[in-house]
mmCIF file of C-alpha atoms in Angstrom:
data_model
loop_
_atom_site.group_PDB
_atom_site.id
_atom_site.type_symbol
_atom_site.label_atom_id
_atom_site.label_comp_id
_atom_site.label_asym_id
_atom_site.label_seq_id
_atom_site.Cartn_x
_atom_site.Cartn_y
_atom_site.Cartn_z
ATOM 1 C CA UNK Y 1 -45.506 -119.013 -161.321
ATOM 2 C CA UNK Y 2 -46.679 -118.464 -164.899
ATOM 3 C CA UNK Y 3 -46.852 -121.748 -167.002
ATOM 4 C CA UNK Y 4 -46.324 -120.508 -170.471
ATOM 5 C CA UNK Y 5 -46.361 -117.087 -172.395
ATOM 6 C CA UNK Y 6 -44.822 -117.391 -175.940
ATOM 7 C CA UNK Y 7 -44.441 -115.121 -178.813
ATOM 8 C CA UNK Y 8 -45.392 -116.777 -182.297
ATOM 9 C CA UNK Y 9 -44.779 -115.478 -185.828
ATOM 10 C CA UNK Y 10 -47.283 -116.717 -188.487
ATOM 11 C CA UNK Y 11 -46.898 -115.988 -192.290
ATOM 12 C CA UNK Y 12 -44.569 -113.043 -191.393
ATOM 13 C CA UNK Y 13 -46.979 -111.319 -189.409
ATOM 14 C CA UNK Y 14 -46.209 -110.952 -185.616
ATOM 15 C CA UNK Y 15 -48.682 -112.605 -183.554
ATOM 16 C CA UNK Y 16 -48.799 -112.422 -179.765
ATOM 17 C CA UNK Y 17 -50.545 -115.166 -178.035
ATOM 18 C CA UNK Y 18 -50.622 -116.219 -174.300
ATOM 19 C CA UNK Y 19 -50.842 -120.132 -174.172
ATOM 20 C CA UNK Y 20 -52.110 -120.978 -170.663
ATOM 21 C CA UNK Y 21 -52.727 -124.339 -169.587
ATOM 22 C CA UNK Y 22 -56.476 -125.393 -170.157
ATOM 23 C CA UNK Y 23 -58.265 -124.972 -166.365
ATOM 24 C CA UNK Y 24 -58.474 -128.039 -164.667
ATOM 25 C CA UNK Y 25 -62.167 -128.722 -163.487
ATOM 26 C CA UNK Y 26 -62.596 -127.743 -159.750
ATOM 27 C CA UNK Y 27 -65.476 -126.970 -157.608
ATOM 28 C CA UNK Y 28 -68.307 -124.276 -159.170
ATOM 29 C CA UNK Y 29 -67.058 -120.641 -158.980
ATOM 30 C CA UNK Y 30 -69.740 -117.983 -159.187
ATOM 31 C CA UNK Y 31 -68.971 -115.137 -161.347
ATOM 32 C CA UNK Y 32 -67.937 -111.691 -160.171
ATOM 33 C CA UNK Y 33 -66.892 -108.710 -162.598
ATOM 34 C CA UNK Y 34 -64.152 -105.988 -162.686
ATOM 35 C CA UNK Y 35 -65.428 -102.298 -162.539
ATOM 36 C CA UNK Y 36 -61.808 -100.981 -163.171
ATOM 37 C CA UNK Y 37 -58.375 -102.235 -164.421
ATOM 38 C CA UNK Y 38 -55.018 -100.653 -164.261
ATOM 39 C CA UNK Y 39 -53.296 -99.590 -167.363
ATOM 40 C CA UNK Y 40 -51.233 -102.632 -168.493
ATOM 41 C CA UNK Y 41 -47.385 -102.739 -167.337
ATOM 42 C CA UNK Y 42 -44.674 -101.390 -169.569
ATOM 43 C CA UNK Y 43 -43.288 -104.939 -170.261
ATOM 44 C CA UNK Y 44 -45.060 -106.491 -173.130
ATOM 45 C CA UNK Y 45 -45.311 -110.219 -174.427
ATOM 46 C CA UNK Y 46 -43.935 -111.494 -170.932
ATOM 47 C CA UNK Y 47 -45.068 -112.710 -167.516
ATOM 48 C CA UNK Y 48 -44.418 -109.270 -165.916
ATOM 49 C CA UNK Y 49 -47.232 -107.918 -163.904
ATOM 50 C CA UNK Y 50 -47.158 -109.891 -160.559
ATOM 51 C CA UNK Y 51 -48.449 -108.381 -157.400
ATOM 52 C CA UNK Y 52 -50.459 -105.667 -155.747
ATOM 53 C CA UNK Y 53 -50.898 -103.843 -152.522
ATOM 54 C CA UNK Y 54 -53.721 -101.335 -151.329
ATOM 55 C CA UNK Y 55 -53.152 -97.987 -149.425
ATOM 56 C CA UNK Y 56 -56.580 -96.654 -148.215
ATOM 57 C CA UNK Y 57 -57.023 -93.078 -147.938
ATOM 58 C CA UNK Y 58 -59.124 -92.805 -144.800
ATOM 59 C CA UNK Y 59 -59.582 -88.971 -145.321
ATOM 60 C CA UNK Y 60 -60.665 -89.096 -149.167
ATOM 61 C CA UNK Y 61 -61.435 -92.985 -149.808
ATOM 62 C CA UNK Y 62 -61.723 -92.564 -153.392
ATOM 63 C CA UNK Y 63 -57.946 -91.269 -153.712
ATOM 64 C CA UNK Y 64 -56.580 -94.405 -152.273
ATOM 65 C CA UNK Y 65 -53.553 -95.871 -154.005
ATOM 66 C CA UNK Y 66 -52.341 -99.267 -155.651
ATOM 67 C CA UNK Y 67 -48.724 -100.139 -155.749
ATOM 68 C CA UNK Y 68 -48.099 -102.956 -157.912
ATOM 69 C CA UNK Y 69 -45.129 -104.752 -159.399
ATOM 70 C CA UNK Y 70 -43.765 -104.946 -162.956
ATOM 71 C CA UNK Y 71 -41.221 -107.660 -161.991
ATOM 72 C CA UNK Y 72 -39.137 -106.838 -165.186
ATOM 73 C CA UNK Y 73 -39.107 -103.319 -164.844
ATOM 74 C CA UNK Y 74 -40.184 -101.641 -161.523
ATOM 75 C CA UNK Y 75 -43.045 -100.424 -159.403
ATOM 76 C CA UNK Y 76 -46.231 -98.781 -160.195
ATOM 77 C CA UNK Y 77 -48.547 -96.446 -158.127
ATOM 78 C CA UNK Y 78 -51.960 -96.479 -159.774
ATOM 79 C CA UNK Y 79 -55.259 -94.683 -158.617
ATOM 80 C CA UNK Y 80 -58.399 -96.444 -158.266
ATOM 81 C CA UNK Y 81 -59.398 -95.631 -162.130
ATOM 82 C CA UNK Y 82 -56.132 -97.870 -162.939
ATOM 83 C CA UNK Y 83 -54.342 -94.738 -164.077
ATOM 84 C CA UNK Y 84 -50.559 -94.753 -163.291
ATOM 85 C CA UNK Y 85 -49.672 -91.921 -160.692
ATOM 86 C CA UNK Y 86 -45.941 -92.923 -161.102
ATOM 87 C CA UNK Y 87 -43.467 -95.294 -161.900
ATOM 88 C CA UNK Y 88 -40.282 -96.076 -160.353
ATOM 89 C CA UNK Y 89 -37.735 -98.196 -162.300
ATOM 90 C CA UNK Y 90 -36.235 -101.182 -160.328
ATOM 91 C CA UNK Y 91 -35.586 -104.536 -162.096
ATOM 92 C CA UNK Y 92 -36.490 -107.749 -160.669
ATOM 93 C CA UNK Y 93 -39.199 -106.574 -157.987
ATOM 94 C CA UNK Y 94 -41.576 -109.608 -157.574
ATOM 95 C CA UNK Y 95 -43.887 -109.446 -154.696
ATOM 96 C CA UNK Y 96 -44.887 -106.193 -152.867
ATOM 97 C CA UNK Y 97 -46.408 -104.991 -149.654
ATOM 98 C CA UNK Y 98 -46.841 -102.041 -147.422
ATOM 99 C CA UNK Y 99 -47.578 -100.988 -143.737
ATOM 100 C CA UNK Y 100 -48.468 -97.528 -142.269
ATOM 101 C CA UNK Y 101 -45.815 -97.248 -139.751
ATOM 102 C CA UNK Y 102 -47.264 -93.872 -138.232
ATOM 103 C CA UNK Y 103 -44.786 -90.969 -138.074
ATOM 104 C CA UNK Y 104 -42.348 -92.828 -140.237
ATOM 105 C CA UNK Y 105 -44.792 -93.033 -143.133
ATOM 106 C CA UNK Y 106 -46.161 -95.596 -145.269
ATOM 107 C CA UNK Y 107 -43.469 -97.895 -145.984
ATOM 108 C CA UNK Y 108 -43.431 -100.076 -148.902
ATOM 109 C CA UNK Y 109 -41.196 -103.262 -149.477
ATOM 110 C CA UNK Y 110 -40.620 -105.664 -152.064
ATOM 111 C CA UNK Y 111 -38.750 -108.947 -152.623
ATOM 112 C CA UNK Y 112 -35.759 -107.976 -154.617
ATOM 113 C CA UNK Y 113 -34.327 -111.080 -156.823
ATOM 114 C CA UNK Y 114 -31.676 -109.057 -158.532
ATOM 115 C CA UNK Y 115 -29.236 -111.478 -157.156
ATOM 116 C CA UNK Y 116 -30.649 -115.084 -157.594
ATOM 117 C CA UNK Y 117 -28.096 -116.354 -154.952
ATOM 118 C CA UNK Y 118 -28.938 -113.780 -152.226
ATOM 119 C CA UNK Y 119 -32.441 -112.106 -151.647
ATOM 120 C CA UNK Y 120 -32.880 -108.452 -150.617
ATOM 121 C CA UNK Y 121 -35.769 -106.470 -149.539
ATOM 122 C CA UNK Y 122 -36.182 -103.151 -151.312
ATOM 123 C CA UNK Y 123 -37.599 -100.258 -149.198
ATOM 124 C CA UNK Y 124 -39.580 -97.212 -150.043
ATOM 125 C CA UNK Y 125 -41.773 -94.530 -148.488
ATOM 126 C CA UNK Y 126 -45.031 -93.893 -150.408
ATOM 127 C CA UNK Y 127 -45.867 -90.331 -150.941
ATOM 128 C CA UNK Y 128 -49.353 -90.449 -150.513
ATOM 129 C CA UNK Y 129 -50.044 -86.729 -151.779
ATOM 130 C CA UNK Y 130 -47.938 -87.288 -154.949
ATOM 131 C CA UNK Y 131 -48.760 -90.979 -155.509
ATOM 132 C CA UNK Y 132 -44.963 -91.564 -155.913
ATOM 133 C CA UNK Y 133 -42.123 -93.581 -154.217
ATOM 134 C CA UNK Y 134 -39.293 -92.623 -152.397
ATOM 135 C CA UNK Y 135 -36.358 -95.125 -152.236
ATOM 136 C CA UNK Y 136 -35.033 -95.783 -148.682
ATOM 137 C CA UNK Y 137 -32.420 -98.585 -149.599
ATOM 138 C CA UNK Y 138 -32.420 -102.355 -149.306
ATOM 139 C CA UNK Y 139 -31.409 -104.946 -146.916
ATOM 140 C CA UNK Y 140 -30.133 -108.530 -147.328
ATOM 141 C CA UNK Y 141 -32.648 -111.282 -146.355
ATOM 142 C CA UNK Y 142 -30.860 -114.651 -146.619
ATOM 143 C CA UNK Y 143 -29.715 -117.210 -149.196
ATOM 144 C CA UNK Y 144 -31.687 -117.911 -152.383
ATOM 145 C CA UNK Y 145 -33.867 -116.285 -154.648
ATOM 146 C CA UNK Y 146 -36.208 -113.720 -153.441
ATOM 147 C CA UNK Y 147 -40.183 -114.332 -154.196
ATOM 148 C CA UNK Y 148 -43.039 -113.958 -151.643
ATOM 149 C CA UNK Y 149 -43.278 -111.089 -149.340
ATOM 150 C CA UNK Y 150 -45.799 -109.726 -146.698
ATOM 151 C CA UNK Y 151 -45.377 -107.552 -143.346
ATOM 152 C CA UNK Y 152 -47.175 -106.052 -140.235
ATOM 153 C CA UNK Y 153 -46.289 -103.354 -137.714
ATOM 154 C CA UNK Y 154 -45.641 -104.638 -134.005
ATOM 155 C CA UNK Y 155 -45.678 -101.688 -131.749
ATOM 156 C CA UNK Y 156 -43.209 -99.233 -133.509
ATOM 157 C CA UNK Y 157 -41.353 -101.782 -135.364
ATOM 158 C CA UNK Y 158 -41.582 -103.001 -139.018
ATOM 159 C CA UNK Y 159 -41.904 -106.921 -139.136
ATOM 160 C CA UNK Y 160 -41.477 -108.312 -142.837
ATOM 161 C CA UNK Y 161 -41.781 -111.924 -143.869
ATOM 162 C CA UNK Y 162 -39.784 -113.378 -146.820
ATOM 163 C CA UNK Y 163 -40.731 -116.420 -148.648
ATOM 164 C CA UNK Y 164 -37.684 -117.312 -151.110
ATOM 165 C CA UNK Y 165 -38.192 -120.079 -153.726
ATOM 166 C CA UNK Y 166 -36.224 -122.382 -151.258
ATOM 167 C CA UNK Y 167 -39.008 -122.410 -148.881
ATOM 168 C CA UNK Y 168 -36.995 -120.975 -145.995
ATOM 169 C CA UNK Y 169 -39.440 -118.459 -144.420
ATOM 170 C CA UNK Y 170 -37.787 -115.554 -142.700
ATOM 171 C CA UNK Y 171 -39.118 -113.027 -140.039
ATOM 172 C CA UNK Y 172 -37.203 -109.965 -140.131
ATOM 173 C CA UNK Y 173 -37.206 -106.739 -138.113
ATOM 174 C CA UNK Y 174 -36.432 -103.545 -140.112
ATOM 175 C CA UNK Y 175 -34.947 -100.696 -138.823
ATOM 176 C CA UNK Y 176 -35.494 -97.548 -140.939
ATOM 177 C CA UNK Y 177 -32.620 -95.364 -140.707
ATOM 178 C CA UNK Y 178 -30.454 -93.285 -143.169
ATOM 179 C CA UNK Y 179 -29.039 -96.840 -143.808
ATOM 180 C CA UNK Y 180 -31.826 -99.520 -143.377
ATOM 181 C CA UNK Y 181 -30.839 -102.577 -141.409
ATOM 182 C CA UNK Y 182 -32.546 -106.045 -140.923
ATOM 183 C CA UNK Y 183 -32.287 -108.505 -138.117
ATOM 184 C CA UNK Y 184 -33.684 -112.210 -138.452
ATOM 185 C CA UNK Y 185 -36.088 -113.074 -135.380
ATOM 186 C CA UNK Y 186 -37.443 -116.422 -136.877
ATOM 187 C CA UNK Y 187 -36.860 -119.265 -139.422
ATOM 188 C CA UNK Y 188 -39.519 -121.465 -140.602
ATOM 189 C CA UNK Y 189 -39.657 -123.985 -143.722
ATOM 190 C CA UNK Y 190 -42.046 -125.443 -146.091
ATOM 191 C CA UNK Y 191 -41.272 -128.344 -148.070
ATOM 192 C CA UNK Y 192 -41.292 -126.845 -151.736
ATOM 193 C CA UNK Y 193 -41.344 -123.364 -153.576
ATOM 194 C CA UNK Y 194 -43.699 -120.888 -151.886
ATOM 195 C CA UNK Y 195 -45.112 -117.439 -152.799
ATOM 196 C CA UNK Y 196 -48.194 -116.310 -151.139
ATOM 197 C CA UNK Y 197 -47.818 -114.659 -148.116
ATOM 198 C CA UNK Y 198 -50.195 -112.924 -145.432
ATOM 199 C CA UNK Y 199 -50.157 -111.804 -142.079
ATOM 200 C CA UNK Y 200 -52.829 -111.323 -139.820
ATOM 201 C CA UNK Y 201 -52.197 -108.123 -138.055
ATOM 202 C CA UNK Y 202 -54.217 -108.833 -134.864
ATOM 203 C CA UNK Y 203 -52.154 -111.626 -133.640
ATOM 204 C CA UNK Y 204 -49.228 -112.226 -135.981
ATOM 205 C CA UNK Y 205 -50.398 -115.501 -137.439
ATOM 206 C CA UNK Y 206 -48.684 -115.916 -140.619
ATOM 207 C CA UNK Y 207 -49.998 -117.876 -143.767
ATOM 208 C CA UNK Y 208 -47.641 -119.152 -146.514
ATOM 209 C CA UNK Y 209 -48.797 -120.592 -149.835
ATOM 210 C CA UNK Y 210 -46.570 -123.635 -150.889
ATOM 211 C CA UNK Y 211 -47.506 -123.588 -154.831
ATOM 212 C CA UNK Y 212 -47.864 -127.305 -155.314
ATOM 213 C CA UNK Y 213 -49.081 -128.174 -151.840
ATOM 214 C CA UNK Y 214 -51.350 -125.486 -150.069
ATOM 215 C CA UNK Y 215 -51.832 -123.067 -147.198
ATOM 216 C CA UNK Y 216 -49.509 -123.370 -144.174
ATOM 217 C CA UNK Y 217 -50.414 -121.439 -141.015
ATOM 218 C CA UNK Y 218 -47.434 -120.612 -138.564
ATOM 219 C CA UNK Y 219 -48.628 -119.109 -135.247
ATOM 220 C CA UNK Y 220 -46.854 -116.392 -133.695
ATOM 221 C CA UNK Y 221 -43.407 -117.279 -132.348
ATOM 222 C CA UNK Y 222 -43.644 -120.824 -133.648
ATOM 223 C CA UNK Y 223 -40.967 -122.251 -135.942
ATOM 224 C CA UNK Y 224 -43.245 -125.192 -137.040
ATOM 225 C CA UNK Y 225 -46.278 -124.801 -139.294
ATOM 226 C CA UNK Y 226 -49.299 -126.931 -140.206
ATOM 227 C CA UNK Y 227 -50.858 -127.503 -143.671
ATOM 228 C CA UNK Y 228 -54.450 -126.019 -143.017
ATOM 229 C CA UNK Y 229 -55.789 -126.079 -147.042
ATOM 230 C CA UNK Y 230 -54.289 -128.575 -149.299
ATOM 231 C CA UNK Y 231 -53.801 -128.123 -153.177
ATOM 232 C CA UNK Y 232 -56.568 -130.719 -154.043
ATOM 233 C CA UNK Y 233 -57.720 -130.030 -157.466
ATOM 234 C CA UNK Y 234 -61.125 -128.946 -156.567
ATOM 235 C CA UNK Y 235 -61.025 -126.170 -154.136
ATOM 236 C CA UNK Y 236 -57.194 -125.103 -155.283
ATOM 237 C CA UNK Y 237 -55.802 -126.207 -158.596
ATOM 238 C CA UNK Y 238 -52.186 -125.719 -158.699
ATOM 239 C CA UNK Y 239 -50.450 -123.628 -158.389
ATOM 240 C CA UNK Y 240 -51.547 -122.101 -155.396
ATOM 241 C CA UNK Y 241 -50.441 -118.384 -155.926
ATOM 242 C CA UNK Y 242 -51.514 -115.019 -153.858
ATOM 243 C CA UNK Y 243 -52.978 -114.840 -150.264
ATOM 244 C CA UNK Y 244 -54.948 -111.999 -148.908
ATOM 245 C CA UNK Y 245 -56.586 -111.511 -145.535
ATOM 246 C CA UNK Y 246 -59.525 -109.617 -144.543
ATOM 247 C CA UNK Y 247 -59.838 -109.442 -140.525
ATOM 248 C CA UNK Y 248 -63.197 -109.253 -138.620
ATOM 249 C CA UNK Y 249 -63.557 -108.873 -134.862
ATOM 250 C CA UNK Y 250 -60.991 -110.846 -132.538
ATOM 251 C CA UNK Y 251 -60.294 -113.954 -134.776
ATOM 252 C CA UNK Y 252 -62.721 -113.984 -137.714
ATOM 253 C CA UNK Y 253 -62.684 -113.092 -141.297
ATOM 254 C CA UNK Y 254 -61.662 -114.516 -144.413
ATOM 255 C CA UNK Y 255 -58.422 -115.743 -146.180
ATOM 256 C CA UNK Y 256 -58.587 -115.563 -149.997
ATOM 257 C CA UNK Y 257 -56.229 -117.552 -152.347
ATOM 258 C CA UNK Y 258 -55.680 -117.556 -155.932
ATOM 259 C CA UNK Y 259 -56.281 -120.918 -157.559
ATOM 260 C CA UNK Y 260 -54.021 -120.331 -160.625
ATOM 261 C CA UNK Y 261 -54.457 -123.679 -162.415
ATOM 262 C CA UNK Y 262 -58.380 -123.097 -163.095
ATOM 263 C CA UNK Y 263 -58.577 -119.131 -162.980
ATOM 264 C CA UNK Y 264 -60.479 -118.954 -160.139
ATOM 265 C CA UNK Y 265 -60.225 -117.735 -156.180
ATOM 266 C CA UNK Y 266 -61.126 -119.703 -153.107
ATOM 267 C CA UNK Y 267 -62.326 -118.057 -149.902
ATOM 268 C CA UNK Y 268 -61.859 -119.488 -146.410
ATOM 269 C CA UNK Y 269 -63.571 -118.576 -143.106
ATOM 270 C CA UNK Y 270 -61.230 -117.823 -140.257
ATOM 271 C CA UNK Y 271 -60.090 -118.733 -137.563
ATOM 272 C CA UNK Y 272 -60.437 -122.350 -138.698
ATOM 273 C CA UNK Y 273 -59.478 -121.794 -142.521
ATOM 274 C CA UNK Y 274 -62.941 -123.557 -143.249
ATOM 275 C CA UNK Y 275 -63.828 -123.304 -147.060
ATOM 276 C CA UNK Y 276 -66.457 -120.621 -147.726
ATOM 277 C CA UNK Y 277 -66.890 -120.503 -151.357
ATOM 278 C CA UNK Y 278 -65.203 -119.908 -154.947
ATOM 279 C CA UNK Y 279 -65.376 -117.242 -157.413
ATOM 280 C CA UNK Y 280 -63.959 -116.165 -160.899
ATOM 281 C CA UNK Y 281 -63.645 -112.719 -162.284
ATOM 282 C CA UNK Y 282 -65.670 -113.087 -165.521
ATOM 283 C CA UNK Y 283 -65.648 -110.866 -168.608
ATOM 284 C CA UNK Y 284 -67.886 -107.794 -168.405
ATOM 285 C CA UNK Y 285 -67.397 -104.237 -169.114
ATOM 286 C CA UNK Y 286 -63.705 -105.457 -168.504
ATOM 287 C CA UNK Y 287 -62.064 -108.847 -169.297
ATOM 288 C CA UNK Y 288 -61.897 -111.888 -167.133
ATOM 289 C CA UNK Y 289 -58.719 -112.798 -165.487
ATOM 290 C CA UNK Y 290 -56.461 -115.929 -166.061
ATOM 291 C CA UNK Y 291 -53.345 -117.400 -164.589
ATOM 292 C CA UNK Y 292 -53.505 -114.991 -161.739
ATOM 293 C CA UNK Y 293 -50.266 -114.477 -159.386
ATOM 294 C CA UNK Y 294 -50.772 -111.831 -156.844
ATOM 295 C CA UNK Y 295 -53.833 -110.496 -155.122
ATOM 296 C CA UNK Y 296 -54.993 -108.018 -152.544
ATOM 297 C CA UNK Y 297 -58.241 -107.439 -150.519
ATOM 298 C CA UNK Y 298 -59.136 -104.463 -148.132
ATOM 299 C CA UNK Y 299 -62.485 -103.930 -146.238
ATOM 300 C CA UNK Y 300 -63.385 -100.417 -146.062
ATOM 301 C CA UNK Y 301 -64.683 -97.250 -147.916
ATOM 302 C CA UNK Y 302 -63.037 -96.743 -151.359
ATOM 303 C CA UNK Y 303 -65.785 -94.508 -152.732
ATOM 304 C CA UNK Y 304 -68.986 -95.260 -154.677
ATOM 305 C CA UNK Y 305 -67.439 -97.524 -157.073
ATOM 306 C CA UNK Y 306 -66.148 -100.303 -154.419
ATOM 307 C CA UNK Y 307 -69.055 -101.068 -152.136
ATOM 308 C CA UNK Y 308 -67.744 -103.280 -149.125
ATOM 309 C CA UNK Y 309 -64.022 -102.751 -149.817
ATOM 310 C CA UNK Y 310 -61.743 -103.483 -152.896
ATOM 311 C CA UNK Y 311 -60.482 -106.899 -154.227
ATOM 312 C CA UNK Y 312 -57.537 -106.554 -156.727
ATOM 313 C CA UNK Y 313 -56.155 -109.455 -158.768
ATOM 314 C CA UNK Y 314 -53.288 -109.720 -161.403
ATOM 315 C CA UNK Y 315 -54.487 -110.840 -164.997
ATOM 316 C CA UNK Y 316 -51.971 -113.087 -166.675
ATOM 317 C CA UNK Y 317 -53.424 -112.771 -170.127
ATOM 318 C CA UNK Y 318 -55.447 -109.493 -170.484
ATOM 319 C CA UNK Y 319 -56.984 -110.119 -173.856
ATOM 320 C CA UNK Y 320 -53.575 -110.279 -175.668
ATOM 321 C CA UNK Y 321 -52.183 -106.892 -174.191
ATOM 322 C CA UNK Y 322 -49.451 -106.553 -171.480
ATOM 323 C CA UNK Y 323 -50.463 -107.793 -168.274
ATOM 324 C CA UNK Y 324 -52.416 -105.699 -165.669
ATOM 325 C CA UNK Y 325 -54.519 -105.929 -162.661
ATOM 326 C CA UNK Y 326 -58.453 -105.966 -162.203
ATOM 327 C CA UNK Y 327 -60.317 -104.310 -159.409
ATOM 328 C CA UNK Y 328 -63.662 -105.820 -158.150
ATOM 329 C CA UNK Y 329 -65.785 -104.412 -155.464
ATOM 330 C CA UNK Y 330 -65.300 -106.577 -152.300
ATOM 331 C CA UNK Y 331 -69.165 -106.345 -151.621
ATOM 332 C CA UNK Y 332 -69.980 -107.910 -155.108
ATOM 333 C CA UNK Y 333 -67.761 -111.021 -154.109
ATOM 334 C CA UNK Y 334 -69.600 -111.207 -150.636
ATOM 335 C CA UNK Y 335 -72.950 -110.845 -152.507
ATOM 336 C CA UNK Y 336 -72.221 -113.447 -154.891
ATOM 337 C CA UNK Y 337 -70.882 -115.968 -152.097
ATOM 338 C CA UNK Y 338 -74.403 -115.391 -150.112
ATOM 339 C CA UNK Y 339 -72.888 -113.234 -147.349
#
């Protein structure tokens, strides 16, 4: 959740300023640097850019795509140079994720909060050749204001997890037909407002970020979760925002979290969610990041500019311009943290 974003007028001259809370002191964070950034979103002078998702082109990795939200205006598809391939107008889409559904294509889904009392999931298919989105429709996803979202493939089924502001977490099986439908499989709960959402594709373990409290883990099929990483003012400084997961082997890998309160990112080692380093995206060829909401990460070949994989973070300030997303090589993060 963005803390503050105002427009000031001074001596008759319009002056735009992003007034962020002064970062609280946390544990030391090593600097890393973006090697690319997206074109700013169309909505200026507001908290608008929010959450990214990544599609990796295995056949031509440098032609991979990023889908990202302007939550006031719609969905962008960017190339890895940060240039828009397409824009799909759609008000009030907050978070976004995508899943490769094989013969059904790359399915993109976003939390639709057009109706603050009744959440919905907006569904699209990604045209990977043209870099555009084909709208498939939307499905209801329970009461409340839609917020966080993530998903996975289970056999030939699309499973989507929703995290509305009420904290009522839903697990939904989505049927992709001429008129998509949703069936709720499980309901979970966190005590206060969540947003960050990441699911481990290997075993269905779900991680939910409760903004003021920490990271919850829900084992596959379980209704009750466990708080595995607390907001403590040092490793995670509230608000806890985006979550992203990199699997390794049968149960290892890394869980990344956005520590919005001090403009840093925390990494945890799986499966035990053990603290494994903090970093920040510092100003270099491209600007630093502040007040980050959504993040995404993926290991693999993304071409020569992104050794080790790709890490994306929303930038809530962006040097006074409209908000955008910064792109960092995953290998640079791992080297900085000593891996």
